[in-house]
Coordinates of C-alpha atoms and ligand atoms in Angstrom, one line a residue:
P1 CA -200.6 -40.7 37.3
E2 CA -202.3 -42.8 39.3
E3 CA -205.7 -43.4 38.0
L4 CA -204.3 -43.9 34.3
T5 CA -204.1 -47.5 33.5
V6 CA -201.3 -48.5 31.8
G7 CA -201.3 -52.0 30.1
S8 CA -203.8 -54.0 28.1
A9 CA -207.5 -56.0 28.6
E10 CA -206.1 -59.4 29.2
G11 CA -203.4 -58.1 32.1
S12 CA -200.7 -57.3 33.0
A13 CA -199.0 -60.4 33.8
A14 CA -200.2 -62.1 30.8
A15 CA -199.2 -59.1 28.7
A16 CA -195.5 -59.3 30.2
A17 CA -195.2 -62.4 29.1
V18 CA -195.9 -62.6 25.7
S19 CA -194.4 -59.0 24.8
E20 CA -190.4 -59.2 23.5
D21 CA -187.9 -56.6 24.0
V22 CA -190.6 -54.7 25.9
Q23 CA -190.5 -52.3 28.8
P24 CA -193.3 -50.1 30.1
L25 CA -192.7 -46.6 30.4
L26 CA -194.6 -46.4 34.1
P27 CA -195.3 -49.7 35.9
E28 CA -197.9 -51.9 35.0
A29 CA -201.2 -50.9 36.8
P30 CA -203.5 -53.5 38.4
Q31 CA -205.8 -54.5 35.9
Q32 CA -209.3 -54.8 35.7
A33 CA -211.6 -57.7 35.0
S34 CA -213.1 -55.7 31.8
A35 CA -211.0 -52.5 30.3
A36 CA -214.5 -52.1 28.9
D37 CA -215.5 -51.0 31.6
G38 CA -213.9 -50.2 34.6
E39 CA -210.9 -48.0 32.3
M40 CA -213.5 -46.1 31.1
K41 CA -215.6 -44.5 33.7
G42 CA -212.4 -43.4 35.5
A43 CA -211.6 -41.6 31.8
Y44 CA -215.2 -39.9 31.9
G45 CA -213.4 -38.7 35.6
G46 CA -211.2 -37.6 34.0
V47 CA -213.3 -34.8 31.3
V48 CA -214.9 -32.9 34.8
E49 CA -211.7 -32.7 36.1
A50 CA -212.4 -28.6 36.8
T51 CA -215.1 -27.9 38.8
G52 CA -218.3 -27.4 38.1
A53 CA -216.8 -28.9 34.5
R54 CA -219.8 -30.4 32.2
L55 CA -220.1 -31.5 28.5
L56 CA -222.2 -29.2 26.3
S57 CA -223.9 -31.6 24.7
G58 CA -223.6 -32.7 20.9
L59 CA -219.6 -31.9 19.8
M60 CA -218.6 -28.6 18.5
L61 CA -216.6 -28.8 15.7
R62 CA -212.6 -27.9 16.1
D63 CA -211.8 -24.5 14.5
A64 CA -209.7 -24.5 11.5
E65 CA -207.1 -21.9 12.4
P66 CA -205.8 -20.0 15.6
N67 CA -206.6 -16.6 14.7
E68 CA -210.4 -17.5 13.2
M69 CA -211.1 -19.6 15.7
G70 CA -214.7 -20.6 15.0
K71 CA -214.7 -19.6 10.7
A72 CA -214.4 -22.4 8.4
K73 CA -213.3 -21.1 5.9
T74 CA -215.5 -22.8 3.3
D75 CA -219.6 -21.9 2.7
T76 CA -220.3 -25.6 3.5
P77 CA -217.5 -26.3 6.8
G78 CA -218.0 -29.7 8.0
A79 CA -219.0 -30.9 4.6
V80 CA -217.2 -34.1 3.4
L81 CA -218.5 -35.9 -0.1
T82 CA -218.4 -39.0 -1.6
P83 CA -216.1 -40.1 -3.0
S84 CA -215.4 -39.8 -6.7
N85 CA -213.4 -42.5 -8.3
P86 CA -217.7 -45.3 -9.2
A87 CA -215.4 -48.0 -7.5
L88 CA -215.0 -46.3 -4.1
L89 CA -219.0 -45.6 -3.9
E90 CA -219.3 -48.6 -1.9
P91 CA -222.5 -49.1 -3.5
Q92 CA -224.2 -52.3 -1.7
G93 CA -227.8 -53.2 -2.0
D94 CA -228.6 -53.4 1.6
H95 CA -229.1 -57.0 1.8
F96 CA -225.5 -57.6 1.8
Y97 CA -225.0 -56.3 5.0
A98 CA -228.0 -58.4 6.3
H99 CA -225.0 -60.5 8.3
E100 CA -223.0 -57.7 9.8
P101 CA -221.4 -58.9 13.7
P102 CA -223.2 -56.8 16.7
R103 CA -221.2 -53.6 17.4
S104 CA -220.2 -51.9 21.0
P105 CA -222.9 -49.3 21.3
Q106 CA -219.7 -47.3 22.6
L107 CA -218.7 -46.7 18.4
L108 CA -219.6 -43.5 17.6
V109 CA -220.9 -44.4 14.1
Q110 CA -219.7 -42.6 11.2
C111 CA -221.5 -44.3 8.2
Q112 CA -223.8 -48.3 9.0
K113 CA -223.1 -49.6 5.5
P114 CA -220.3 -50.2 5.4
F115 CA -219.7 -50.0 8.9
N116 CA -217.4 -47.2 10.2
G117 CA -217.4 -46.2 13.6
E118 CA -215.0 -44.7 15.5
T119 CA -213.9 -44.8 19.8
P120 CA -214.8 -41.8 21.8
H121 CA -212.2 -39.6 23.0
A122 CA -212.5 -39.8 26.0
L123 CA -212.1 -44.0 25.9
L124 CA -209.6 -43.6 24.2
A125 CA -208.1 -41.5 26.5
G126 CA -208.6 -44.2 29.5
A127 CA -206.3 -47.3 28.0
F128 CA -203.0 -47.4 27.7
V129 CA -204.1 -50.4 24.9
T130 CA -207.2 -49.7 23.1
P131 CA -210.1 -52.9 23.7
A132 CA -210.7 -54.0 20.6
D133 CA -214.8 -54.2 20.9
I134 CA -214.0 -50.1 21.1
H135 CA -211.2 -50.2 18.4
F136 CA -212.1 -47.9 15.1
V137 CA -213.6 -50.0 12.9
R138 CA -213.0 -49.2 9.1
N139 CA -214.5 -50.9 6.7
H140 CA -215.0 -50.7 3.1
M141 CA -217.6 -53.3 2.3
P142 CA -220.0 -56.1 3.9
L143 CA -218.1 -58.2 6.3
P144 CA -217.4 -61.2 4.3
R145 CA -218.9 -64.5 5.6
G146 CA -218.2 -68.1 6.4
L147 CA -214.5 -67.6 7.5
S148 CA -213.2 -69.6 10.2
A149 CA -209.5 -70.1 11.7
A150 CA -209.8 -73.2 12.2
E151 CA -210.2 -74.1 7.9
H152 CA -208.4 -71.0 6.3
S153 CA -205.6 -70.7 4.4
I154 CA -203.9 -67.6 2.5
T155 CA -202.1 -68.5 -0.9
I156 CA -198.4 -66.6 -1.8
E157 CA -197.6 -66.6 -4.6
G158 CA -194.8 -64.1 -7.1
P159 CA -192.4 -63.7 -9.8
G160 CA -190.0 -66.7 -10.0
V161 CA -190.9 -68.1 -7.1
G162 CA -194.7 -70.3 -8.0
A163 CA -197.3 -70.4 -5.3
T164 CA -198.4 -72.4 -2.3
T165 CA -200.5 -72.7 0.5
L166 CA -199.9 -72.3 4.0
T167 CA -203.1 -72.5 6.7
L168 CA -203.8 -70.6 9.5
H169 CA -202.6 -73.3 11.1
D170 CA -199.3 -73.4 9.4
I171 CA -199.2 -69.7 10.6
R172 CA -199.7 -70.4 14.0
T173 CA -197.3 -73.4 14.5
K174 CA -194.7 -73.3 12.6
F175 CA -193.3 -70.0 13.1
K176 CA -192.2 -67.8 15.5
A177 CA -194.6 -65.7 17.3
H178 CA -194.1 -61.9 18.1
T179 CA -196.5 -59.8 20.7
F180 CA -196.0 -55.4 19.9
C181 CA -198.7 -52.7 20.2
S182 CA -199.1 -51.1 16.9
V183 CA -201.0 -47.7 16.6
L184 CA -203.7 -48.4 13.7
Q185 CA -204.5 -44.8 12.6
C186 CA -207.2 -44.2 9.1
A187 CA -205.9 -41.7 6.6
G188 CA -209.1 -40.0 7.3
N189 CA -208.6 -39.3 11.6
R190 CA -208.8 -35.7 12.1
R191 CA -210.9 -35.4 9.2
S192 CA -213.8 -33.8 10.3
E193 CA -211.0 -30.8 10.7
M194 CA -209.9 -30.9 7.3
A195 CA -213.9 -30.7 6.0
A196 CA -213.9 -27.6 8.7
Y197 CA -211.4 -25.4 6.6
K198 CA -212.2 -26.7 3.7
L199 CA -214.3 -28.9 2.1
V200 CA -213.2 -32.5 2.0
E201 CA -214.3 -36.1 -0.3
G202 CA -214.4 -38.9 1.9
R203 CA -216.3 -41.5 3.1
A204 CA -216.2 -40.0 7.2
P205 CA -216.1 -36.7 9.1
W206 CA -213.9 -38.4 11.9
N207 CA -212.8 -37.1 14.7
S208 CA -208.7 -37.8 16.5
G209 CA -210.9 -41.4 17.6
G210 CA -210.0 -43.2 14.2
M211 CA -207.1 -44.6 15.7
G212 CA -206.3 -46.8 18.2
N213 CA -203.0 -49.0 19.8
A214 CA -203.6 -52.9 20.1
R215 CA -201.1 -55.1 20.6
W216 CA -201.0 -57.5 18.0
T217 CA -199.9 -61.3 18.0
G218 CA -198.4 -63.1 14.4
A219 CA -195.7 -64.5 12.7
L220 CA -193.4 -61.8 10.5
L221 CA -194.2 -62.1 7.1
R222 CA -190.3 -62.1 6.4
D223 CA -189.8 -65.5 8.2
V224 CA -192.4 -66.8 6.3
L225 CA -190.8 -65.8 3.0
A226 CA -187.7 -66.4 4.2
S227 CA -188.7 -70.3 5.1
L228 CA -191.0 -70.6 2.3
W229 CA -188.2 -69.3 -0.7
P230 CA -184.6 -69.5 0.8
Q231 CA -183.6 -69.7 -2.3
E232 CA -185.3 -67.6 -4.3
L233 CA -185.1 -64.2 -2.5
D234 CA -182.9 -61.9 -1.9
L235 CA -183.8 -61.3 2.1
V236 CA -180.4 -58.8 2.0
N237 CA -181.2 -57.2 -0.2
P238 CA -184.3 -56.9 -1.1
L239 CA -184.1 -54.3 -4.0
N240 CA -182.5 -56.9 -5.9
N241 CA -185.8 -59.2 -6.1
R242 CA -187.5 -59.2 -9.2
A243 CA -190.6 -58.6 -6.8
K244 CA -190.9 -55.0 -5.7
H245 CA -193.7 -54.8 -4.1
V246 CA -196.3 -57.5 -1.9
C247 CA -200.0 -57.2 -2.5
F248 CA -202.5 -58.2 0.3
I249 CA -205.7 -59.4 -0.3
G250 CA -208.9 -59.6 2.0
S251 CA -211.9 -61.9 1.0
D252 CA -214.3 -59.1 1.1
Q253 CA -215.7 -58.3 -2.4
H254 CA -217.4 -55.5 -3.9
K255 CA -220.0 -57.5 -5.0
E256 CA -221.1 -54.9 -7.7
T257 CA -217.6 -54.9 -9.9
G258 CA -216.5 -57.8 -8.0
I259 CA -213.1 -57.0 -6.6
Y260 CA -211.8 -58.2 -3.1
Y261 CA -210.4 -55.0 -0.8
E262 CA -207.0 -54.4 -1.6
G263 CA -203.3 -53.1 -1.1
S264 CA -199.6 -53.3 -1.3
I265 CA -196.9 -52.4 0.7
P266 CA -192.6 -52.6 -0.6
L267 CA -191.3 -56.1 -0.5
A268 CA -188.1 -53.5 1.2
K269 CA -190.5 -53.1 4.5
V270 CA -191.3 -56.6 4.5
L271 CA -188.3 -58.0 4.1
D272 CA -186.2 -55.5 7.0
P273 CA -185.3 -56.9 10.0
L274 CA -186.6 -53.4 11.0
G275 CA -190.0 -53.8 9.8
D276 CA -192.1 -56.0 11.8
V277 CA -195.0 -56.5 9.5
L278 CA -197.0 -58.9 10.7
L279 CA -199.9 -62.4 10.4
A280 CA -201.7 -61.0 13.1
Y281 CA -204.2 -64.0 14.6
E282 CA -204.7 -62.1 18.0
M283 CA -205.3 -58.6 18.7
N284 CA -205.0 -57.9 22.6
G285 CA -204.4 -61.6 23.5
Q286 CA -207.9 -62.9 22.2
E287 CA -208.7 -64.0 18.4
L288 CA -209.4 -60.7 15.7
L289 CA -213.3 -59.5 16.2
P290 CA -214.8 -60.5 12.9
D291 CA -214.3 -56.7 12.0
H292 CA -210.7 -56.4 13.0
G293 CA -210.2 -59.3 10.1
Y294 CA -210.5 -62.4 11.6
P295 CA -209.2 -64.7 11.5
V296 CA -205.8 -63.1 10.0
R297 CA -205.0 -59.5 9.3
A298 CA -201.8 -57.6 7.9
I299 CA -200.0 -55.5 10.4
V300 CA -197.6 -53.2 9.0
P301 CA -196.4 -50.7 11.5
G302 CA -195.8 -47.2 11.4
Y303 CA -198.0 -47.6 7.9
V304 CA -201.0 -46.3 7.1
G305 CA -204.2 -48.1 8.0
A306 CA -205.3 -48.8 4.6
R307 CA -202.2 -51.6 3.9
Q308 CA -203.1 -53.1 7.0
V309 CA -205.2 -55.6 5.3
K310 CA -208.5 -57.5 7.2
W311 CA -209.8 -60.9 6.3
L312 CA -206.5 -61.8 4.3
S313 CA -206.8 -64.6 1.6
R314 CA -204.1 -63.7 -0.5
I315 CA -200.4 -62.5 -0.7
V316 CA -199.1 -61.6 -4.1
L317 CA -195.5 -60.6 -4.8
S318 CA -195.3 -58.7 -7.6
E319 CA -192.6 -55.8 -9.9
N320 CA -195.7 -53.8 -9.4
E321 CA -197.8 -51.8 -6.7
S322 CA -201.2 -53.5 -6.5
E323 CA -203.7 -51.9 -9.0
A324 CA -206.3 -51.9 -7.3
P325 CA -208.4 -48.3 -6.6
W326 CA -207.7 -48.4 -3.1
Q327 CA -204.0 -48.0 -3.8
K328 CA -204.0 -46.1 -7.1
K329 CA -206.8 -43.5 -6.8
D330 CA -207.2 -43.4 -2.9
Y331 CA -205.4 -42.5 -0.4
K332 CA -203.3 -40.5 -2.1
L333 CA -202.1 -37.1 -0.5
L334 CA -203.1 -34.5 -3.4
P335 CA -202.1 -31.0 -4.5
Q336 CA -204.2 -28.3 -2.9
G337 CA -205.0 -27.0 -6.3
V338 CA -206.9 -29.9 -6.5
T339 CA -210.4 -29.1 -5.2
D340 CA -213.2 -31.5 -6.8
H341 CA -213.3 -34.5 -8.9
E342 CA -212.2 -33.3 -12.1
G343 CA -209.3 -32.2 -10.6
A344 CA -208.3 -35.5 -9.0
E345 CA -209.0 -37.8 -12.4
G346 CA -206.6 -34.9 -14.3
P347 CA -202.6 -34.7 -15.0
Q348 CA -202.3 -33.1 -11.1
G349 CA -204.3 -35.9 -9.7
W350 CA -204.1 -39.4 -8.5
T351 CA -201.6 -39.8 -11.5
S352 CA -199.2 -37.6 -9.9
M353 CA -198.6 -39.1 -6.6
P354 CA -197.2 -42.4 -5.1
A355 CA -199.7 -43.7 -2.2
V356 CA -199.3 -42.9 1.3
E357 CA -197.2 -45.5 3.2
V358 CA -195.4 -44.2 6.7
M359 CA -197.5 -42.0 8.7
P360 CA -196.6 -39.0 10.1
V361 CA -195.9 -37.6 13.2
Q362 CA -199.3 -36.4 15.6
S363 CA -200.8 -36.3 18.4
A364 CA -204.5 -35.1 19.7
I365 CA -206.2 -33.7 22.7
L366 CA -208.7 -36.4 23.9
T367 CA -210.2 -34.8 27.0
P368 CA -211.3 -32.1 28.1
E369 CA -214.0 -32.8 25.5
A370 CA -214.4 -29.9 23.2
G371 CA -217.4 -28.1 24.7
S372 CA -216.2 -28.9 28.1
V373 CA -217.3 -26.4 30.3
F374 CA -215.1 -25.0 33.5
A375 CA -215.3 -21.8 35.8
A376 CA -213.6 -18.9 34.9
S377 CA -213.1 -17.7 38.1
T378 CA -211.8 -21.1 39.6
T379 CA -209.7 -22.6 36.9
E380 CA -206.4 -21.4 37.5
A381 CA -205.1 -24.6 35.3
I382 CA -207.1 -27.3 33.2
K383 CA -205.5 -31.5 33.1
V384 CA -205.2 -31.8 29.2
R385 CA -205.0 -35.6 28.3
G386 CA -204.1 -36.8 25.0
Y387 CA -202.0 -39.3 22.5
A388 CA -198.8 -38.5 20.7
W389 CA -197.3 -41.1 18.2
S390 CA -194.8 -41.2 15.1
G391 CA -195.1 -43.6 12.0
A392 CA -191.5 -43.7 11.6
G393 CA -191.3 -45.6 14.6
V394 CA -189.4 -43.4 16.6
P395 CA -190.0 -42.3 20.2
I396 CA -192.4 -39.2 20.8
A397 CA -189.4 -36.7 22.3
R398 CA -192.1 -34.0 23.6
V399 CA -196.0 -33.0 23.6
D400 CA -196.0 -29.3 24.2
V401 CA -199.3 -28.3 25.3
S402 CA -200.4 -24.3 25.1
A403 CA -203.9 -21.6 26.0
D404 CA -202.8 -19.0 24.5
G405 CA -200.4 -20.5 21.4
A406 CA -197.7 -18.4 23.0
T407 CA -196.5 -19.9 26.5
W408 CA -196.1 -24.0 25.5
T409 CA -196.3 -26.9 29.2
V410 CA -194.0 -29.8 28.4
A411 CA -196.1 -32.9 29.0
R412 CA -195.6 -35.4 31.2
F413 CA -195.3 -39.2 29.4
T414 CA -198.0 -41.7 31.1
A415 CA -198.0 -44.6 29.0
S416 CA -196.3 -46.0 26.1
E417 CA -194.1 -49.5 25.3
V418 CA -190.6 -48.6 24.9
R419 CA -188.6 -50.4 21.7
P420 CA -185.8 -50.0 20.1
S421 CA -185.8 -46.6 17.9
G422 CA -187.5 -47.5 14.8
R423 CA -189.2 -50.0 16.1
Q424 CA -191.7 -47.8 18.3
W425 CA -195.0 -48.9 17.1
A426 CA -197.1 -48.4 20.3
W427 CA -198.2 -44.9 20.5
T428 CA -197.6 -42.6 24.1
L429 CA -200.2 -41.0 26.1
W430 CA -199.4 -37.9 28.0
E431 CA -201.2 -35.5 30.2
A432 CA -200.8 -31.9 31.0
D433 CA -201.7 -29.5 33.4
V434 CA -201.9 -26.4 31.2
P435 CA -202.4 -22.8 32.7
V436 CA -205.5 -20.7 31.7
P437 CA -204.3 -17.4 30.5
E438 CA -205.1 -14.3 33.1
E439 CA -207.2 -12.7 30.6
S440 CA -209.1 -15.3 29.3
R441 CA -210.4 -16.2 33.3
K442 CA -212.2 -12.5 33.0
K443 CA -214.1 -12.7 30.4
A444 CA -216.7 -15.8 29.7
G445 CA -215.7 -17.3 26.2
P446 CA -214.3 -20.2 24.4
L447 CA -211.2 -21.3 24.9
R448 CA -209.0 -23.1 22.5
I449 CA -205.7 -25.2 23.4
M450 CA -203.5 -26.9 21.0
C451 CA -201.3 -29.9 21.8
K452 CA -197.9 -30.5 19.1
A453 CA -195.5 -33.5 19.5
M454 CA -192.3 -34.1 18.0
D455 CA -190.6 -37.2 17.4
A456 CA -186.9 -38.2 17.7
A457 CA -186.2 -37.7 14.3
S458 CA -187.1 -33.7 14.8
N459 CA -190.1 -34.1 13.3
T460 CA -193.0 -31.9 14.1
Q461 CA -196.9 -31.5 13.6
P462 CA -197.7 -28.0 11.2
E463 CA -199.2 -25.8 12.9
K464 CA -202.0 -24.8 10.5
V465 CA -204.5 -27.3 8.8
A466 CA -203.9 -25.6 5.6
T467 CA -200.7 -26.4 5.5
V468 CA -202.0 -30.2 5.1
W469 CA -205.1 -30.2 3.1
N470 CA -205.5 -32.4 0.4
F471 CA -209.0 -33.0 -1.5
R472 CA -209.1 -36.4 0.0
G473 CA -209.0 -35.6 4.1
L474 CA -206.0 -37.7 4.7
N475 CA -203.4 -37.7 7.4
C476 CA -204.8 -34.5 8.9
N477 CA -201.5 -33.9 11.4
S478 CA -201.7 -30.2 12.2
W479 CA -201.5 -29.1 15.7
G480 CA -204.2 -31.0 17.9
N481 CA -207.0 -29.0 19.5
T482 CA -210.1 -28.3 21.5
I483 CA -212.2 -25.3 22.3
V484 CA -213.2 -25.5 25.7
R485 CA -216.3 -23.2 27.1
L486 CA -215.3 -20.5 30.6
E487 CA -217.9 -19.1 32.1
Ligands
MTE1 N1 -208.7 -54.7 5.1 C1 -210.0 -55.2 4.1 N2 -210.1 -56.5 3.8 N3 -211.1 -54.3 3.7 C2 -211.5 -53.2 4.3 O1 -212.6 -52.7 4.3 N4 -210.0 -51.4 5.3 C3 -208.6 -50.3 5.8 C4 -207.5 -51.8 6.9 N5 -207.5 -52.6 6.2 C5 -210.5 -52.6 5.7 C6 -209.0 -53.7 5.2 C7 -208.6 -49.3 6.6 S1 -208.8 -47.9 5.3 C8 -208.6 -49.2 7.8 S2 -208.4 -47.8 8.5 C9 -207.9 -50.6 8.9 O2 -208.4 -51.8 8.0 C10 -209.6 -50.3 9.2 O3 -208.7 -51.4 10.6 P1 -209.8 -51.8 11.9 O4 -210.9 -51.3 11.0 O5 -209.5 -53.0 12.5 O6 -209.7 -50.6 12.9
MO2 MO1 -208.7 -46.4 6.4

């Protein structure tokens, strides 16, 4: 644990001062001036702990099933189609992308236009709070231009309440600021594992870096609505309100259809005193970076990334959920009989399923990276690190790690941010020294290491990717795994 840095990019004293109800699980380690520098090198050290370990060039695709190591059950392993919904094709002429911001060269680019990039596993493992510049980015469209914190405002409207406009300055100054860590996870996180099992449709073959744990600061949307419409809204019984949903509309536009990025969540989540839905204007103690929604975005703790709308410009309370394609025709866990575009448009397709909201319990192995090589004769145990998190906001109760699928080592938790159960939105980082089975040490070859988490509500991860496979390749949360080599 001593080499694992717990804390945030802005320094532990500052972090402690701004966080409410928060106790770090471990004492915060001294901070380095730049998390993106110092912490990362330590993390890379973690990849090569066993004598003689080295990284193979290029990543191996993780395999799909414990019993069929390396054998994908499709003719096209790792294949990812482009979306079936024309509005999701994201076809934007190159000229729309002439003004993208500079980005960290450390991000692993899945797609340039629109920009999708994930954090390398070892960098994720190296910092409890993911530094903003290497936090994964998932954009659907070109970055909106001309936004400024000084001039930005959000219009808020709804049935029976009318419409009003709040400046970002109002939001910053008239409402109490709340700060806490909240995991942002793309529904496509770990899609590469689903794609290795069977063809999926999706923008990017993410590994486990489509997820990050940042410390967000903002006003509670609940406070904002309560102050705007104390009489008009029933804050105690959300279901008594005419509006049942809250639509968030971004400033980024699909130029060829004219629609803005949009998603919605239940009004009950917003009004829930434990819901913690933020209008966030700071990430890790700094103004948001352009890619993460400058100057203001929605943070919806526990929910899928797609609803946490960036560059927020409008909020619409509504009787119905958002009509946007990202709500109605995407981010749904289609039944497993749907295996092509036609099926997705059919009766078992988009219309048959609700939009993804709360994310399932998740864990993944970050180091050693797939393909790392260890000396069979001298490696008795391999140090494994990863993350675990539950969208239910309850603490992670246990993470088990195994190199044979039969004997399990209980992982040590090295960092989390403890908040009341139901409001614990940070991830838990863990590590374990996993014994290498005697049998495996006698011969060279691949060794699969697995992890599985359980949360305090007894939610667990399914063993096989087949259990959760779906055409869009969403919410992959089967046992985490990495395949190393013994030589
Ligand atoms: N908000 C807007 N306005 N436009 C987008 O393309 N992408 C969504 C969400 N909010 C998106 C958006 C998706 S799918 C994800 S996973 C998260 O933003 C990613 O947030 P990040 O890029 O800050 O990591
Ligand atoms: Mo996403």
